Short mmCIF file of N, CA and C in Angstrom, two decimals:
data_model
loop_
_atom_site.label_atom_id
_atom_site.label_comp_id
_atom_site.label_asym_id
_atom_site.label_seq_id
_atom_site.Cartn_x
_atom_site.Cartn_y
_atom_site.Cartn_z
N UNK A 1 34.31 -20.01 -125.60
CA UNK A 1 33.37 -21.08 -125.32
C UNK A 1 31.95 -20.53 -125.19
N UNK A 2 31.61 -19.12 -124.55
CA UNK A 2 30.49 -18.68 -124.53
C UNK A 2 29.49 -18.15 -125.88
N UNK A 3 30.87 -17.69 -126.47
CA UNK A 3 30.07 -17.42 -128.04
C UNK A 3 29.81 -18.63 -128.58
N UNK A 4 30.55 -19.75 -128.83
CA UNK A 4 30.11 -21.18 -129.04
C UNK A 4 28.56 -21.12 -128.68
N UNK A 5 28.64 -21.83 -127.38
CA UNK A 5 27.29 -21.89 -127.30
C UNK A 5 26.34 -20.97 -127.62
N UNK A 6 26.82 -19.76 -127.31
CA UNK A 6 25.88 -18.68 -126.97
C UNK A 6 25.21 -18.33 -128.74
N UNK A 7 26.17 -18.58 -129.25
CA UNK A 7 26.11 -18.60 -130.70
C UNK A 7 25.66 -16.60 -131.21
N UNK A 8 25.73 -15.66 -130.46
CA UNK A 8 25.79 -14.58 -130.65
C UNK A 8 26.59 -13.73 -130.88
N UNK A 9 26.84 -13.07 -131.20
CA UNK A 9 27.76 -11.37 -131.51
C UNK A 9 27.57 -10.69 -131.76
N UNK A 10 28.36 -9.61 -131.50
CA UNK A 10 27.87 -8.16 -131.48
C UNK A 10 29.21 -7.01 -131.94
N UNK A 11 28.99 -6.27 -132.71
CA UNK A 11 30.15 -5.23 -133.70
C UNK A 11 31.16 -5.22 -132.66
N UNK A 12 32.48 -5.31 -133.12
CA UNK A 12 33.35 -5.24 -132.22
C UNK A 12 33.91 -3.43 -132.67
N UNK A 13 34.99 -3.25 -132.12
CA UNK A 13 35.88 -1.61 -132.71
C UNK A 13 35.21 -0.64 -131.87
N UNK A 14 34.08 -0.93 -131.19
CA UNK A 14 34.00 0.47 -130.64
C UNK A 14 32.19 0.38 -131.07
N UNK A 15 31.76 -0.14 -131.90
CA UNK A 15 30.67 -0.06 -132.50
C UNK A 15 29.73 -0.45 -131.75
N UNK A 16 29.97 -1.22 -130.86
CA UNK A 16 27.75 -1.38 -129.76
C UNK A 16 27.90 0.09 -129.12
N UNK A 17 29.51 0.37 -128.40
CA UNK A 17 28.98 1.48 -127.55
C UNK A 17 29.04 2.99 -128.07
N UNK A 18 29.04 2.95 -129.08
CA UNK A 18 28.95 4.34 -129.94
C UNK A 18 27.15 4.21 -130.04
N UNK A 19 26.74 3.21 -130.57
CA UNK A 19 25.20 3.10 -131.02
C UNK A 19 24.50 2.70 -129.92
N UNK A 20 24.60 2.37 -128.38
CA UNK A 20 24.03 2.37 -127.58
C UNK A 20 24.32 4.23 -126.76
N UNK A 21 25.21 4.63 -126.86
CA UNK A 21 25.31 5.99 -126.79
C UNK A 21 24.78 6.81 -127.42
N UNK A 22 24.68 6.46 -129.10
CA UNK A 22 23.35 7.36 -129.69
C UNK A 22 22.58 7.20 -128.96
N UNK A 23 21.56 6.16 -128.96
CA UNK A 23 20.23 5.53 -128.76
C UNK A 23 20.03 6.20 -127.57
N UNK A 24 21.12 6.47 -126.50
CA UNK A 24 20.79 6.85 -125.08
C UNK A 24 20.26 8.35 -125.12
N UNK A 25 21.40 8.74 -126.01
CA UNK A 25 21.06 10.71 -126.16
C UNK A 25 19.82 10.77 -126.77
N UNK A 26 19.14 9.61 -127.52
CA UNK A 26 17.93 9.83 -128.13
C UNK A 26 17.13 9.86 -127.11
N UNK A 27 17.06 8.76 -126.26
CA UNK A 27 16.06 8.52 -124.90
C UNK A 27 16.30 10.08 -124.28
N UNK A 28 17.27 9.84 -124.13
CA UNK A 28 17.71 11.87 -123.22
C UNK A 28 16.67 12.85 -122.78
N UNK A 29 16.52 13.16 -124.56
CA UNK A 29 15.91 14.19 -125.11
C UNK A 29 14.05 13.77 -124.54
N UNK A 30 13.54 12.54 -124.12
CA UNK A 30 12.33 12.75 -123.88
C UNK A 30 12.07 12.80 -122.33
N UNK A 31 13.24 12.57 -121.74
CA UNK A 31 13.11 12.75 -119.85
C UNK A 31 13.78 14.28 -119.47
N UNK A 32 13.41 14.80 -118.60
CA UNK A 32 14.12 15.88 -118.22
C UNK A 32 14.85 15.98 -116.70
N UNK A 33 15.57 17.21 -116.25
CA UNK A 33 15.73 17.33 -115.08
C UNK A 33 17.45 16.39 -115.32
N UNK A 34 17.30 15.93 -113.74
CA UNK A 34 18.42 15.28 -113.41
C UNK A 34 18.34 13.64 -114.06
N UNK A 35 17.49 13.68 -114.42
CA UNK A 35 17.39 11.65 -115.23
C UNK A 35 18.12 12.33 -116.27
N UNK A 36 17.54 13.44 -117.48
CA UNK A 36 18.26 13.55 -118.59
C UNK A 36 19.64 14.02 -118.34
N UNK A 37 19.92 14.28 -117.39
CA UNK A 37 21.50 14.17 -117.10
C UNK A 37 22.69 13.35 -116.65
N UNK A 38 21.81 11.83 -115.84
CA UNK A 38 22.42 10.28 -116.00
C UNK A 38 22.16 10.09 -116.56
N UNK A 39 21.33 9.99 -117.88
CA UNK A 39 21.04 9.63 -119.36
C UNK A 39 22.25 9.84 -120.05
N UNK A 40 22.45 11.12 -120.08
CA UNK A 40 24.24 11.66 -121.15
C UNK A 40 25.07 11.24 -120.68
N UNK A 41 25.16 11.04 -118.80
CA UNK A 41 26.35 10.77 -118.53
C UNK A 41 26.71 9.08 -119.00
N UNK A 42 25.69 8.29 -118.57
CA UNK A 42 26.12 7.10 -119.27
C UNK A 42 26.22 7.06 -120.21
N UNK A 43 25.78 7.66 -121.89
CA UNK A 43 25.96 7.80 -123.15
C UNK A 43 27.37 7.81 -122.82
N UNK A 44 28.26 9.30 -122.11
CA UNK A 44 29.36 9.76 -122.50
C UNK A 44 30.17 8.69 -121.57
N UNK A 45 29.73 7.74 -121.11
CA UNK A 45 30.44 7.09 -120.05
C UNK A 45 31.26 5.56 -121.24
N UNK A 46 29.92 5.10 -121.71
CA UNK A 46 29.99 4.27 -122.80
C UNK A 46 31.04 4.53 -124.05
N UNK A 47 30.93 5.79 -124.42
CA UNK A 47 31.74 5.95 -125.30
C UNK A 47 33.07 6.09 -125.26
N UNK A 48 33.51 6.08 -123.69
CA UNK A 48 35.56 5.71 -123.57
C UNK A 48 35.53 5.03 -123.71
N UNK A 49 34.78 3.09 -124.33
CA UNK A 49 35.47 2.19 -124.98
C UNK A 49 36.46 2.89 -126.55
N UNK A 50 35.77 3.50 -127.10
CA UNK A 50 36.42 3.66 -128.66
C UNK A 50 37.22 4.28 -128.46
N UNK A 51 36.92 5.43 -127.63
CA UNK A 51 38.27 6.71 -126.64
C UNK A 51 39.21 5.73 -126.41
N UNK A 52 39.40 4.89 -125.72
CA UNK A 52 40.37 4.37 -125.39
C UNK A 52 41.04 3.39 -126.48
N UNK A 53 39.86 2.53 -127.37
CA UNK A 53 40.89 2.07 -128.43
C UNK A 53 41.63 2.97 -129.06
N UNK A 54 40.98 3.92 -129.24
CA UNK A 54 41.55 4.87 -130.60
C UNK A 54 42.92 5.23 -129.68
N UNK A 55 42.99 5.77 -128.67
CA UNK A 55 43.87 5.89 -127.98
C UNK A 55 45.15 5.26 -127.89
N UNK A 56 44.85 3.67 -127.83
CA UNK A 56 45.72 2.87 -127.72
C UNK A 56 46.14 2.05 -129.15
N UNK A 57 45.80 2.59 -129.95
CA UNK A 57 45.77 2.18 -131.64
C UNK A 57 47.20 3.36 -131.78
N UNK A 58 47.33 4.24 -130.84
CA UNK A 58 47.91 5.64 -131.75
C UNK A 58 47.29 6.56 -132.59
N UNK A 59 45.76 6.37 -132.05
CA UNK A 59 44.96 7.30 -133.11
C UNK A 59 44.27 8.82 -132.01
N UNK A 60 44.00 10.19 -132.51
CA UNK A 60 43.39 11.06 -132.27
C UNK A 60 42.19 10.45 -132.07
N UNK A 61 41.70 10.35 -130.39
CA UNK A 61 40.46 9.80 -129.94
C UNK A 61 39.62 10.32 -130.25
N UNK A 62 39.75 12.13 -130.36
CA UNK A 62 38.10 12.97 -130.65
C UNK A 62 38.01 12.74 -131.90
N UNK A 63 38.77 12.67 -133.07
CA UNK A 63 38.70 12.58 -134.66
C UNK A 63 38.32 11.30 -134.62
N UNK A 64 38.14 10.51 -133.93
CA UNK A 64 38.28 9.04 -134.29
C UNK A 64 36.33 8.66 -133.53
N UNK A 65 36.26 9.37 -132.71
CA UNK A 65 34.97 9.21 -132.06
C UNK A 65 33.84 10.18 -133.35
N UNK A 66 34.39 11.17 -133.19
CA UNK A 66 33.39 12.27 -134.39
C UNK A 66 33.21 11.29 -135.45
N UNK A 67 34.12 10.23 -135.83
CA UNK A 67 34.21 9.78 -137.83
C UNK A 67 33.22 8.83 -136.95
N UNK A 68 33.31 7.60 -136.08
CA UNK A 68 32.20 6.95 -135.53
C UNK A 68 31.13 7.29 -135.16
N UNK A 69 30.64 8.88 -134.80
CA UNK A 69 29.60 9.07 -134.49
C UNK A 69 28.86 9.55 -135.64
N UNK A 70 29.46 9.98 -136.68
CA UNK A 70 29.37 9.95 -138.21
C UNK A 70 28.71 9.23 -139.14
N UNK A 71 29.24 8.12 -138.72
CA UNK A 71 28.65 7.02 -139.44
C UNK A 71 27.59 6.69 -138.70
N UNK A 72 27.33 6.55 -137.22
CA UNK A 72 26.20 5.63 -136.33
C UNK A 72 25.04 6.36 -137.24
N UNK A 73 25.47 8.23 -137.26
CA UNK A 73 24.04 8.73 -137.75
C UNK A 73 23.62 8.96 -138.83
N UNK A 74 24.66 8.59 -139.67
CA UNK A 74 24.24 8.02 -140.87
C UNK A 74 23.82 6.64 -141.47
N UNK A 75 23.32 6.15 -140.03
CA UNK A 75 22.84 4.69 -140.23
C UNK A 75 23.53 3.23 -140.09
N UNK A 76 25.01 3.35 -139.68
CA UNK A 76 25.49 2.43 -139.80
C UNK A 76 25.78 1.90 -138.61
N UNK A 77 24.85 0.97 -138.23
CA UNK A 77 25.15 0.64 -136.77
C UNK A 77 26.19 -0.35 -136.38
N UNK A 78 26.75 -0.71 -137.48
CA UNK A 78 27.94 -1.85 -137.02
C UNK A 78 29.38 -1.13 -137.11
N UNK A 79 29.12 0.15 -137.72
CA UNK A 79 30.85 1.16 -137.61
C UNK A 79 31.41 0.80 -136.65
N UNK A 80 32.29 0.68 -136.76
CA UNK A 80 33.69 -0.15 -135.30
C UNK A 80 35.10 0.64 -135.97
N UNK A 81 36.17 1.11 -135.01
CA UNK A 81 37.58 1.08 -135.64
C UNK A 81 38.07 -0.02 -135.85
N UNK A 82 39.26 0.33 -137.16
CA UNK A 82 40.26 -0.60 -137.38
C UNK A 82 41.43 0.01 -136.99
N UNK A 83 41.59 -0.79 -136.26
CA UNK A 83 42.81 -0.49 -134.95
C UNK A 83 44.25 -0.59 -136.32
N UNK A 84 44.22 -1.22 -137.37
CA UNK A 84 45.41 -1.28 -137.69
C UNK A 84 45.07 -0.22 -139.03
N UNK A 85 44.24 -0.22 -139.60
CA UNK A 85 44.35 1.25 -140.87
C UNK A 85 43.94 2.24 -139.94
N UNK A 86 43.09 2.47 -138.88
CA UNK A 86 42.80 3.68 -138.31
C UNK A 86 41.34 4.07 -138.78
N UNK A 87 40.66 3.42 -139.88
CA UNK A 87 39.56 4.37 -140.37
C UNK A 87 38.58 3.36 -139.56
N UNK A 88 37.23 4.07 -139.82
CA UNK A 88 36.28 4.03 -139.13
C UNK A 88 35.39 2.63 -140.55
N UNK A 89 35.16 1.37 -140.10
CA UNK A 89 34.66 0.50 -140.93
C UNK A 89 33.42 -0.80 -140.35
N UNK A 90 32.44 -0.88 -141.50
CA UNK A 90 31.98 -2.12 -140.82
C UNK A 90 32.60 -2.74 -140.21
N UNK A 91 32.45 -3.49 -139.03
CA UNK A 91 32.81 -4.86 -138.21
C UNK A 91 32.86 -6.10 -138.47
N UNK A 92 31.55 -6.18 -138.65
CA UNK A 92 31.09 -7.13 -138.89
C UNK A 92 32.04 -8.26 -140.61
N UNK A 93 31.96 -7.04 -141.55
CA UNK A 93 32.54 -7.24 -142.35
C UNK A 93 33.92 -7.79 -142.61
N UNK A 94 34.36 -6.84 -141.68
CA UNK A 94 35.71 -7.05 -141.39
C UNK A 94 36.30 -8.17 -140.53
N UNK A 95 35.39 -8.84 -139.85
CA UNK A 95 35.49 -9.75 -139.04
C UNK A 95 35.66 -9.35 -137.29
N UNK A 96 35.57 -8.16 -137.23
CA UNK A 96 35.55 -7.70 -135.77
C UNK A 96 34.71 -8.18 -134.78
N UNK A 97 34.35 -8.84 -134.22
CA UNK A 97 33.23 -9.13 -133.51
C UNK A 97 33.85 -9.39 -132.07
N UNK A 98 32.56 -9.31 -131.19
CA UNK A 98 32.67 -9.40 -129.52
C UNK A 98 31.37 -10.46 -129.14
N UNK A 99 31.76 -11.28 -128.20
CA UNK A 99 30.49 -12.53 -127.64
C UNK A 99 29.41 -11.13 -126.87
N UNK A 100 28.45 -11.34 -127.48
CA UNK A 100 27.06 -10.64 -127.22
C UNK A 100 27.08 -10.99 -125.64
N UNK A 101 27.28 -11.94 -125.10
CA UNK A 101 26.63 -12.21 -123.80
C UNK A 101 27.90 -11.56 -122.79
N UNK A 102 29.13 -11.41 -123.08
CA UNK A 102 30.26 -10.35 -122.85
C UNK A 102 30.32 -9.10 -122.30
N UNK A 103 29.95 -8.61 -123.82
CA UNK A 103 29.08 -7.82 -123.63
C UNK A 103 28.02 -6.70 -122.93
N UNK A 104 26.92 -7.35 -122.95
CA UNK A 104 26.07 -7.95 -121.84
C UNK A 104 25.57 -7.31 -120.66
N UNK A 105 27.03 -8.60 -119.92
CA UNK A 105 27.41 -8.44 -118.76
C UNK A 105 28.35 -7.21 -117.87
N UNK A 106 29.06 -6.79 -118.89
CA UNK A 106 29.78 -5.53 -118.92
C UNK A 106 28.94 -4.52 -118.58
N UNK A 107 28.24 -3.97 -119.67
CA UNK A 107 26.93 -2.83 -119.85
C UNK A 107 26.06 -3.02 -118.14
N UNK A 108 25.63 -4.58 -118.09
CA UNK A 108 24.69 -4.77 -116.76
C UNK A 108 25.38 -4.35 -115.25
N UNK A 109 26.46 -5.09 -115.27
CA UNK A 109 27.74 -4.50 -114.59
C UNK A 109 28.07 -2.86 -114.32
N UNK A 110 28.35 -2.24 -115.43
CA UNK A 110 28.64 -0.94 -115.46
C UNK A 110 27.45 -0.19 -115.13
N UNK A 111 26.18 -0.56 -115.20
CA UNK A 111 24.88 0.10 -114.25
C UNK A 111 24.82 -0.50 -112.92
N UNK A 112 24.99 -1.16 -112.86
CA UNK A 112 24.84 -1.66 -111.57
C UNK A 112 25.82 -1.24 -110.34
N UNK A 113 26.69 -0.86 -111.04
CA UNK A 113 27.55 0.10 -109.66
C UNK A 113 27.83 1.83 -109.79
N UNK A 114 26.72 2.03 -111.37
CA UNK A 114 26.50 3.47 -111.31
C UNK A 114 25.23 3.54 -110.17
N UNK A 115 24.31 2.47 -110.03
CA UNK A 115 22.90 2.72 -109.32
C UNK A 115 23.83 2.61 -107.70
N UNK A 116 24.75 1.84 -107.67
CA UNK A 116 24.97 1.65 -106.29
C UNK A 116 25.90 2.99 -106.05
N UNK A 117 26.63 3.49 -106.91
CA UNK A 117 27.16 5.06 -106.32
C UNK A 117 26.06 5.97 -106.69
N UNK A 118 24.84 5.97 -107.15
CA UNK A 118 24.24 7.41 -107.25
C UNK A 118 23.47 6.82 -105.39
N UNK A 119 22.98 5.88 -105.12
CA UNK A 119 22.55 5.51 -104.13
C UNK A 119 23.04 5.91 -102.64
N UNK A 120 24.51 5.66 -103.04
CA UNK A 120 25.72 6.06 -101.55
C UNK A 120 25.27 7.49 -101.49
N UNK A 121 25.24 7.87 -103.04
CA UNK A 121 25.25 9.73 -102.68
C UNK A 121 24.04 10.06 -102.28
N UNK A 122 22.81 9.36 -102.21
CA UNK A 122 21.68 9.70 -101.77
C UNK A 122 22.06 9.41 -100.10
N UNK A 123 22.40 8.62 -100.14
CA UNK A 123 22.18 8.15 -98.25
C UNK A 123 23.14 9.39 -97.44
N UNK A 124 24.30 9.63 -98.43
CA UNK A 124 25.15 10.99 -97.52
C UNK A 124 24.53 11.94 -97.50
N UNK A 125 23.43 12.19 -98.69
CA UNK A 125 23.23 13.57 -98.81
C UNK A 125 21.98 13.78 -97.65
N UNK A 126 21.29 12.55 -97.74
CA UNK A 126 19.68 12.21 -96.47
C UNK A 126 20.57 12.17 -95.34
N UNK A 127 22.05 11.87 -94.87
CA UNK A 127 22.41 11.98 -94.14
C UNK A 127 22.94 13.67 -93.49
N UNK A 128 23.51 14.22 -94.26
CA UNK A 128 23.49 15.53 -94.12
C UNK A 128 22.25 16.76 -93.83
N UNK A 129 21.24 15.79 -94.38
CA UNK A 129 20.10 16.69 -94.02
C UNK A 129 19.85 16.92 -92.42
N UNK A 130 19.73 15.63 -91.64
CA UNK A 130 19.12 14.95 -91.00
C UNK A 130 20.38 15.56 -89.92
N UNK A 131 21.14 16.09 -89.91
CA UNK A 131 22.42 16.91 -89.09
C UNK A 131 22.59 17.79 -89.15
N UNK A 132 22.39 18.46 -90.28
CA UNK A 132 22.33 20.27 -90.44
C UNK A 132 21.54 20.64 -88.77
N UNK A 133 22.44 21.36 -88.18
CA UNK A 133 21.71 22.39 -87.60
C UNK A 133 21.67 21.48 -85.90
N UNK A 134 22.23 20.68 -86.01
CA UNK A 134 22.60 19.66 -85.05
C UNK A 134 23.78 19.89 -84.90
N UNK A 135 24.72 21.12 -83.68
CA UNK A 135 25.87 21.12 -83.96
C UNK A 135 26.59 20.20 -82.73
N UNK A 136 25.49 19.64 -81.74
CA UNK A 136 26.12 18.50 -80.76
C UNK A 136 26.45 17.17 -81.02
N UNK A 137 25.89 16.62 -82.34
CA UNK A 137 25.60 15.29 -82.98
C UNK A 137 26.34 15.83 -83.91
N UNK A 138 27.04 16.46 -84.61
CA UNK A 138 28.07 16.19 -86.10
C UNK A 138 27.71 16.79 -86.73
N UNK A 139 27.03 17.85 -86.11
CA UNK A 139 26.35 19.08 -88.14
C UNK A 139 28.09 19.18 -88.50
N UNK A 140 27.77 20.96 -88.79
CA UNK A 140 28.59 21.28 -89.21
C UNK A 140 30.05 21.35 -88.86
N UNK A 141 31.04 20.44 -88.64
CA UNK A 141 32.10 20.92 -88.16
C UNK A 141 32.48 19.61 -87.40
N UNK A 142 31.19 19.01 -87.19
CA UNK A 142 31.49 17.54 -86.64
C UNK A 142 31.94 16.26 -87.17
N UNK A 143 31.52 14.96 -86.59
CA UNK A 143 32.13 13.99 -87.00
C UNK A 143 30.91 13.64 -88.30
N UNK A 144 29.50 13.99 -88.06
CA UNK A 144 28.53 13.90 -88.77
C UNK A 144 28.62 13.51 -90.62
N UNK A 145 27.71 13.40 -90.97
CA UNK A 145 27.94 13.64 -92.45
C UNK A 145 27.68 12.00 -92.90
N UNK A 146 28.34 10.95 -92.51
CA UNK A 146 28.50 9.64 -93.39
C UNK A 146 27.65 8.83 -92.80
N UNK A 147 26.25 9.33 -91.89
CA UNK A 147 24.93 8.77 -92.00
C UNK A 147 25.50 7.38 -90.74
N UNK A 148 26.06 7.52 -89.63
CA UNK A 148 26.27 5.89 -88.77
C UNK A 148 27.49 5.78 -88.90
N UNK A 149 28.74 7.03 -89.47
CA UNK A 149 30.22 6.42 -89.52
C UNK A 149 30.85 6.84 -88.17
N UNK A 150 29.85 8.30 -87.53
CA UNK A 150 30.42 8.72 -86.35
C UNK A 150 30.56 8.20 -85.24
N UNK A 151 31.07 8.33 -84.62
CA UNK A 151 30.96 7.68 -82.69
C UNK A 151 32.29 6.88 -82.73
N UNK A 152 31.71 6.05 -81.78
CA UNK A 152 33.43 5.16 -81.30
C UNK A 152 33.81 3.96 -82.74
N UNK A 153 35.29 4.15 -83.01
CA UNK A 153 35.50 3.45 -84.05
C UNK A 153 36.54 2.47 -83.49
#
């Protein structure tokens, strides 16, 4: 009903998140430090959708990701698997498709609780600071560490 209205789509087989995983390693390469390293990780995070089709097709996931990443950089941004021949093919063509707004929501979703766990790990780690060397309050060895989890429970 949402593609109805929504009247959009987007490569199904594996194909947005292979080419939003290029696109990311491209961004990568112009930030440095620890950003260009949640940069790859979401690239490589994105790309167990096809891992896992290929997977569940009965196909060799790394041979099956390499022939898709193959094609993305040779220009073909709609490459998707075919779960039933196994090879790596337009989507679109083939009729593969996924509701764009699906999608989407997935991708928006799947950042949105990477920002809320890199966040937790900031508050433990500002929490650990803030106790080091405090061995009456929970430094080392204490109840300390989870920033307000210590004391009476």
């Amino acid at each position: 009903a949402t593609t109805v209205s929504d009247g959009r789509v987007v490569a199904g087989g594996g194909a947005i998140e292979v080419e939003l995983a290029s696109r990311l390693r491209e961004y990568a390469d112009s930030v440095t430090g620890r950003e260009q390293l949640a940069v790859e990780a979401f690239a490589d995070s994105l790309e167990l959708v096809p891992r896992v089709l290929a997977e569940n097709a009965g196909l060799d996931s790394i041979d099956t990701l390499v022939d898709l990443r193959a094609a993305h950089e040779a220009g073909d941004e709609v490459a998707g698997l075919n779960v039933f021949s196994g090879e790596v093919e337009d989507t679109f063509e083939a009729g593969v498709v996924e509701p764009a707004h699906a999608k989407e929501q997935a991708v928006s979703s799947a950042t949105e609780a990477a920002n809320l766990v890199l966040k937790i790990d900031d508050i433990i780690a500002a929490g650990d600071l803030s106790t080091s060397g405090d061995e009456d309050e929970g430094g080392a060895g204490g109840m300390g560490g989870m920033g307000g989890m210590g004391g009476a429970m």
